PDB file of C-alpha atoms in Angstrom:
ATOM      1  CA  MET A   1     -64.436 -10.388 -42.238  1.00 56.00           C
ATOM      2  CA  THR A   2     -65.974  -7.796 -39.982  1.00 56.00           C
ATOM      3  CA  ALA A   3     -64.279  -4.679 -38.733  1.00 57.00           C
ATOM      4  CA  ILE A   4     -64.269  -6.089 -35.165  1.00 58.00           C
ATOM      5  CA  THR A   5     -62.579  -9.328 -36.284  1.00 55.00           C
ATOM      6  CA  ALA A   6     -59.967  -7.404 -38.277  1.00 55.00           C
ATOM      7  CA  THR A   7     -59.266  -5.169 -35.284  1.00 57.00           C
ATOM      8  CA  ARG A   8     -58.852  -8.215 -33.007  1.00 59.00           C
ATOM      9  CA  ARG A   9     -56.493  -9.874 -35.495  1.00 59.00           C
ATOM     10  CA  LEU A  10     -54.415  -6.712 -35.771  1.00 54.00           C
ATOM     11  CA  ALA A  11     -54.215  -6.433 -31.974  1.00 57.00           C
ATOM     12  CA  ARG A  12     -53.158 -10.085 -31.750  1.00 57.00           C
ATOM     13  CA  LEU A  13     -50.463  -9.594 -34.412  1.00 53.00           C
ATOM     14  CA  ARG A  14     -49.141  -6.542 -32.561  1.00 53.00           C
ATOM     15  CA  SER A  15     -49.014  -8.574 -29.357  1.00 50.00           C
ATOM     16  CA  LEU A  16     -47.143 -11.419 -31.068  1.00 47.00           C
ATOM     17  CA  ALA A  17     -44.723  -8.973 -32.697  1.00 45.00           C
ATOM     18  CA  LEU A  18     -43.971  -7.294 -29.361  1.00 43.00           C
ATOM     19  CA  THR A  19     -43.501 -10.673 -27.689  1.00 42.00           C
ATOM     20  CA  GLY A  20     -41.074 -11.695 -30.444  1.00 44.00           C
ATOM     21  CA  ILE A  21     -39.128  -8.468 -30.130  1.00 39.00           C
ATOM     22  CA  ALA A  22     -38.994  -8.783 -26.346  1.00 41.00           C
ATOM     23  CA  THR A  23     -37.806 -12.394 -26.592  1.00 39.00           C
ATOM     24  CA  THR A  24     -35.202 -11.564 -29.207  1.00 39.00           C
ATOM     25  CA  GLY A  25     -34.045  -8.565 -27.193  1.00 43.00           C
ATOM     26  CA  ALA A  26     -33.665 -10.675 -24.051  1.00 37.00           C
ATOM     27  CA  ALA A  27     -31.663 -13.285 -25.952  1.00 36.00           C
ATOM     28  CA  ALA A  28     -29.441 -10.601 -27.459  1.00 34.00           C
ATOM     29  CA  ALA A  29     -28.908  -9.066 -24.033  1.00 31.00           C
ATOM     30  CA  ALA A  30     -28.025 -12.467 -22.585  1.00 32.00           C
ATOM     31  CA  LEU A  31     -25.463 -13.044 -25.338  1.00 31.00           C
ATOM     32  CA  THR A  32     -24.079  -9.552 -24.898  1.00 31.00           C
ATOM     33  CA  LEU A  33     -23.624 -10.099 -21.175  1.00 34.00           C
ATOM     34  CA  MET A  34     -21.981 -13.516 -21.631  1.00 33.00           C
ATOM     35  CA  PRO A  35     -18.219 -13.237 -21.243  1.00 36.00           C
ATOM     36  CA  ALA A  36     -16.286 -13.899 -24.435  1.00 37.00           C
ATOM     37  CA  SER A  37     -14.391 -16.590 -22.569  1.00 36.00           C
ATOM     38  CA  ALA A  38     -17.583 -18.595 -22.199  1.00 33.00           C
ATOM     39  CA  HIS A  39     -17.490 -19.463 -25.872  1.00 33.00           C
ATOM     40  CA  ALA A  40     -14.032 -18.449 -27.053  1.00 33.00           C
ATOM     41  CA  ALA A  41     -11.546 -20.188 -24.834  1.00 35.00           C
ATOM     42  CA  GLU A  42     -10.891 -23.849 -24.376  1.00 36.00           C
ATOM     43  CA  ALA A  43      -8.542 -25.387 -21.869  1.00 37.00           C
ATOM     44  CA  PRO A  44      -6.959 -28.768 -21.367  1.00 36.00           C
ATOM     45  CA  GLN A  45      -8.422 -30.441 -18.306  1.00 34.00           C
ATOM     46  CA  GLY A  46      -6.583 -32.265 -15.553  1.00 33.00           C
ATOM     47  CA  VAL A  47      -7.404 -35.644 -14.039  1.00 29.00           C
ATOM     48  CA  HIS A  48     -10.466 -34.332 -12.229  1.00 28.00           C
ATOM     49  CA  GLY A  49     -11.561 -31.882 -14.929  1.00 31.00           C
ATOM     50  CA  ILE A  50      -9.795 -28.975 -13.221  1.00 31.00           C
ATOM     51  CA  ALA A  51      -7.170 -27.059 -15.145  1.00 37.00           C
ATOM     52  CA  ALA A  52      -4.010 -26.436 -13.160  1.00 38.00           C
ATOM     53  CA  PRO A  53      -1.638 -23.547 -13.879  1.00 39.00           C
ATOM     54  CA  SER A  54       1.512 -24.357 -15.782  1.00 39.00           C
ATOM     55  CA  ARG A  55       4.843 -23.877 -14.078  1.00 38.00           C
ATOM     56  CA  ASP A  56       8.245 -22.825 -15.290  1.00 37.00           C
ATOM     57  CA  SER A  57      11.106 -24.499 -13.435  1.00 32.00           C
ATOM     58  CA  ARG A  58      13.025 -21.208 -13.065  1.00 32.00           C
ATOM     59  CA  THR A  59      10.222 -18.965 -11.812  1.00 41.00           C
ATOM     60  CA  ASP A  60       7.226 -20.109  -9.831  1.00 47.00           C
ATOM     61  CA  SER A  61       4.171 -17.811  -9.802  1.00 53.00           C
ATOM     62  CA  THR A  62       3.171 -19.189  -6.412  1.00 49.00           C
ATOM     63  CA  ALA A  63       6.379 -18.107  -4.678  1.00 53.00           C
ATOM     64  CA  GLY A  64       5.541 -15.396  -2.184  1.00 55.00           C
ATOM     65  CA  GLY A  65       1.835 -15.269  -3.000  1.00 62.00           C
ATOM     66  CA  ALA A  66      -1.430 -17.127  -3.305  1.00 81.00           C
ATOM     67  CA  ASN A  67      -1.791 -19.619  -6.143  1.00 92.00           C
ATOM     68  CA  ASN A  68      -5.057 -18.127  -7.374  1.00 97.00           C
ATOM     69  CA  LEU A  69      -6.275 -15.277  -9.556  1.00 98.00           C
ATOM     70  CA  ASP A  70      -6.110 -12.698  -6.772  1.00 98.00           C
ATOM     71  CA  GLY A  71      -2.533 -13.694  -5.932  1.00 98.00           C
ATOM     72  CA  TRP A  72      -1.434 -13.737  -9.585  1.00 98.00           C
ATOM     73  CA  ILE A  73      -2.872 -10.266 -10.198  1.00 98.00           C
ATOM     74  CA  LYS A  74      -1.249  -8.868  -7.034  1.00 98.00           C
ATOM     75  CA  LYS A  75       2.143 -10.382  -7.887  1.00 98.00           C
ATOM     76  CA  SER A  76       1.887  -9.038 -11.434  1.00 98.00           C
ATOM     77  CA  LEU A  77       0.951  -5.586 -10.125  1.00 98.00           C
ATOM     78  CA  ALA A  78       4.045  -5.565  -7.908  1.00 98.00           C
ATOM     79  CA  ILE A  79       6.260  -6.412 -10.898  1.00 98.00           C
ATOM     80  CA  MET A  80       4.435  -3.869 -13.070  1.00 98.00           C
ATOM     81  CA  LYS A  81       4.986  -1.165 -10.452  1.00 98.00           C
ATOM     82  CA  ALA A  82       8.697  -1.979 -10.227  1.00 98.00           C
ATOM     83  CA  LYS A  83       9.014  -1.877 -14.039  1.00 98.00           C
ATOM     84  CA  GLY A  84       6.874   1.263 -14.545  1.00 98.00           C
ATOM     85  CA  ILE A  85       4.057  -0.554 -16.355  1.00 98.00           C
ATOM     86  CA  PRO A  86       0.709   1.162 -15.699  1.00 98.00           C
ATOM     87  CA  GLY A  87      -2.418  -0.753 -14.735  1.00 98.00           C
ATOM     88  CA  SER A  88      -4.823  -1.448 -11.902  1.00 98.00           C
ATOM     89  CA  TYR A  89      -6.239  -4.517 -10.215  1.00 98.00           C
ATOM     90  CA  GLU A  90      -9.674  -3.662 -11.621  1.00 98.00           C
ATOM     91  CA  GLY A  91      -8.387  -3.281 -15.185  1.00 98.00           C
ATOM     92  CA  LEU A  92      -6.485  -6.558 -15.041  1.00 98.00           C
ATOM     93  CA  HIS A  93      -9.341  -8.468 -13.416  1.00 98.00           C
ATOM     94  CA  ARG A  94     -11.964  -7.121 -15.843  1.00 98.00           C
ATOM     95  CA  ASN A  95      -9.891  -8.093 -18.876  1.00 97.00           C
ATOM     96  CA  ILE A  96      -8.923 -11.491 -17.463  1.00 98.00           C
ATOM     97  CA  MET A  97     -12.551 -12.387 -16.791  1.00 98.00           C
ATOM     98  CA  ARG A  98     -13.544 -11.356 -20.318  1.00 97.00           C
ATOM     99  CA  GLU A  99     -10.635 -13.126 -22.008  1.00 96.00           C
ATOM    100  CA  SER A 100     -10.326 -16.402 -20.068  1.00 97.00           C
ATOM    101  CA  GLY A 101     -12.830 -16.456 -17.222  1.00 97.00           C
ATOM    102  CA  GLY A 102      -9.817 -16.691 -14.895  1.00 97.00           C
ATOM    103  CA  ASN A 103      -8.528 -19.970 -16.369  1.00 97.00           C
ATOM    104  CA  PRO A 104      -4.721 -19.793 -16.765  1.00 97.00           C
ATOM    105  CA  ASN A 105      -4.814 -22.689 -19.248  1.00 97.00           C
ATOM    106  CA  ALA A 106      -7.457 -21.182 -21.529  1.00 98.00           C
ATOM    107  CA  GLN A 107      -6.630 -21.519 -25.219  1.00 98.00           C
ATOM    108  CA  ASN A 108      -8.523 -20.126 -28.192  1.00 97.00           C
ATOM    109  CA  ASN A 109      -8.481 -22.696 -30.973  1.00 96.00           C
ATOM    110  CA  TRP A 110     -10.843 -21.020 -33.440  1.00 94.00           C
ATOM    111  CA  ASP A 111      -9.938 -17.371 -34.119  1.00 95.00           C
ATOM    112  CA  VAL A 112      -7.703 -15.995 -36.873  1.00 96.00           C
ATOM    113  CA  ASN A 113      -4.578 -16.421 -34.730  1.00 96.00           C
ATOM    114  CA  ALA A 114      -5.372 -20.097 -34.129  1.00 97.00           C
ATOM    115  CA  GLN A 115      -6.014 -20.555 -37.847  1.00 97.00           C
ATOM    116  CA  LYS A 116      -2.487 -19.208 -38.440  1.00 97.00           C
ATOM    117  CA  GLY A 117      -1.101 -21.735 -35.936  1.00 97.00           C
ATOM    118  CA  ILE A 118      -0.519 -19.303 -33.059  1.00 97.00           C
ATOM    119  CA  PRO A 119      -3.484 -19.645 -30.679  1.00 98.00           C
ATOM    120  CA  SER A 120      -4.108 -17.142 -27.904  1.00 98.00           C
ATOM    121  CA  LYS A 121      -3.320 -18.641 -24.505  1.00 98.00           C
ATOM    122  CA  GLY A 122      -3.527 -17.926 -20.816  1.00 98.00           C
ATOM    123  CA  LEU A 123      -5.387 -15.543 -18.567  1.00 98.00           C
ATOM    124  CA  LEU A 124      -5.196 -12.610 -20.986  1.00 98.00           C
ATOM    125  CA  GLN A 125      -5.206 -14.643 -24.223  1.00 97.00           C
ATOM    126  CA  VAL A 126      -1.778 -13.657 -25.519  1.00 98.00           C
ATOM    127  CA  ILE A 127      -0.215 -15.096 -28.674  1.00 98.00           C
ATOM    128  CA  GLU A 128       3.379 -16.319 -28.479  1.00 98.00           C
ATOM    129  CA  PRO A 129       4.955 -13.599 -30.671  1.00 98.00           C
ATOM    130  CA  THR A 130       3.346 -10.896 -28.517  1.00 98.00           C
ATOM    131  CA  PHE A 131       4.436 -12.665 -25.338  1.00 98.00           C
ATOM    132  CA  ASN A 132       7.998 -12.906 -26.614  1.00 98.00           C
ATOM    133  CA  ALA A 133       8.071  -9.229 -27.618  1.00 98.00           C
ATOM    134  CA  TYR A 134       6.561  -7.940 -24.353  1.00 98.00           C
ATOM    135  CA  HIS A 135       7.826 -10.510 -21.839  1.00 98.00           C
ATOM    136  CA  VAL A 136       8.909  -8.810 -18.632  1.00 98.00           C
ATOM    137  CA  ALA A 137      12.173  -9.841 -16.992  1.00 97.00           C
ATOM    138  CA  GLY A 138      11.620 -11.386 -13.584  1.00 96.00           C
ATOM    139  CA  THR A 139       8.648 -13.452 -14.727  1.00 98.00           C
ATOM    140  CA  ALA A 140       8.652 -16.997 -16.055  1.00 98.00           C
ATOM    141  CA  ASN A 141       9.472 -17.424 -19.717  1.00 98.00           C
ATOM    142  CA  SER A 142       6.236 -19.377 -20.174  1.00 97.00           C
ATOM    143  CA  LEU A 143       3.221 -18.023 -22.051  1.00 97.00           C
ATOM    144  CA  THR A 144       0.755 -19.800 -19.760  1.00 96.00           C
ATOM    145  CA  ASP A 145       2.463 -18.929 -16.475  1.00 98.00           C
ATOM    146  CA  PRO A 146      -0.236 -16.752 -14.873  1.00 98.00           C
ATOM    147  CA  VAL A 147       2.011 -13.919 -13.662  1.00 98.00           C
ATOM    148  CA  ALA A 148       4.131 -13.885 -16.826  1.00 98.00           C
ATOM    149  CA  ASN A 149       0.987 -13.865 -19.011  1.00 98.00           C
ATOM    150  CA  ILE A 150      -0.641 -11.011 -17.066  1.00 98.00           C
ATOM    151  CA  THR A 151       2.528  -8.926 -16.947  1.00 98.00           C
ATOM    152  CA  ALA A 152       3.405  -9.366 -20.631  1.00 98.00           C
ATOM    153  CA  ALA A 153      -0.180  -8.547 -21.660  1.00 98.00           C
ATOM    154  CA  ALA A 154      -0.184  -5.446 -19.444  1.00 98.00           C
ATOM    155  CA  ASN A 155       3.162  -4.402 -20.959  1.00 98.00           C
ATOM    156  CA  TYR A 156       1.738  -4.839 -24.468  1.00 98.00           C
ATOM    157  CA  ALA A 157      -1.438  -2.912 -23.546  1.00 98.00           C
ATOM    158  CA  ALA A 158       0.663  -0.107 -22.041  1.00 98.00           C
ATOM    159  CA  HIS A 159       2.609   0.266 -25.288  1.00 98.00           C
ATOM    160  CA  ARG A 160      -0.461   0.052 -27.513  1.00 97.00           C
ATOM    161  CA  TYR A 161      -3.260   1.647 -25.440  1.00 97.00           C
ATOM    162  CA  GLY A 162      -1.507   3.472 -22.613  1.00 98.00           C
ATOM    163  CA  SER A 163      -2.651   0.951 -19.991  1.00 98.00           C
ATOM    164  CA  ILE A 164      -4.556  -2.306 -19.580  1.00 98.00           C
ATOM    165  CA  ASP A 165      -7.163  -0.099 -17.902  1.00 97.00           C
ATOM    166  CA  ASN A 166      -7.955   1.403 -21.329  1.00 97.00           C
ATOM    167  CA  VAL A 167      -8.757  -2.009 -22.853  1.00 95.00           C
ATOM    168  CA  ASN A 168     -12.462  -2.799 -22.900  1.00 90.00           C
ATOM    169  CA  SER A 169     -12.667  -5.429 -25.642  1.00 85.00           C
ATOM    170  CA  ALA A 170     -10.460  -7.887 -27.480  1.00 77.00           C
ATOM    171  CA  TYR A 171      -7.075  -6.309 -28.008  1.00 72.00           C
TER     172      TYR A 171
END
């Protein structure tokens, strides 16, 4: 093999190595940017494949507000303010999108909690014992009720981290 051929082969190998690194890096970045909810949460689907929020007969999350993520967050914030629970719209929304993608019926059926028989559920992926311990009076006593789930999770985060705003990963 001549020196020119060896140099060309080395240049080609460097090019292939850089291409491989760039491809791997792009894939890693794509996975890093994918919300955890995209692969962690599963939800039961309704008749048309759309998950509807659960309802508690005593407290309806839609009363006095929009029956959507924006309305649920705003209603929860009003309750949080009245109860002295810190948190912001941005902090709640950011964590909800990471945990459930905004699906109030999201359920994690694969993590350690699910393996123990207590899957994380709802907008902020709360397990039942945590919901029961941090449930806030004035909200539905239903883990998957959107406002009750948000408010209990924010109450838990306030006790553990100071505020839901301080939570930037699974909690």
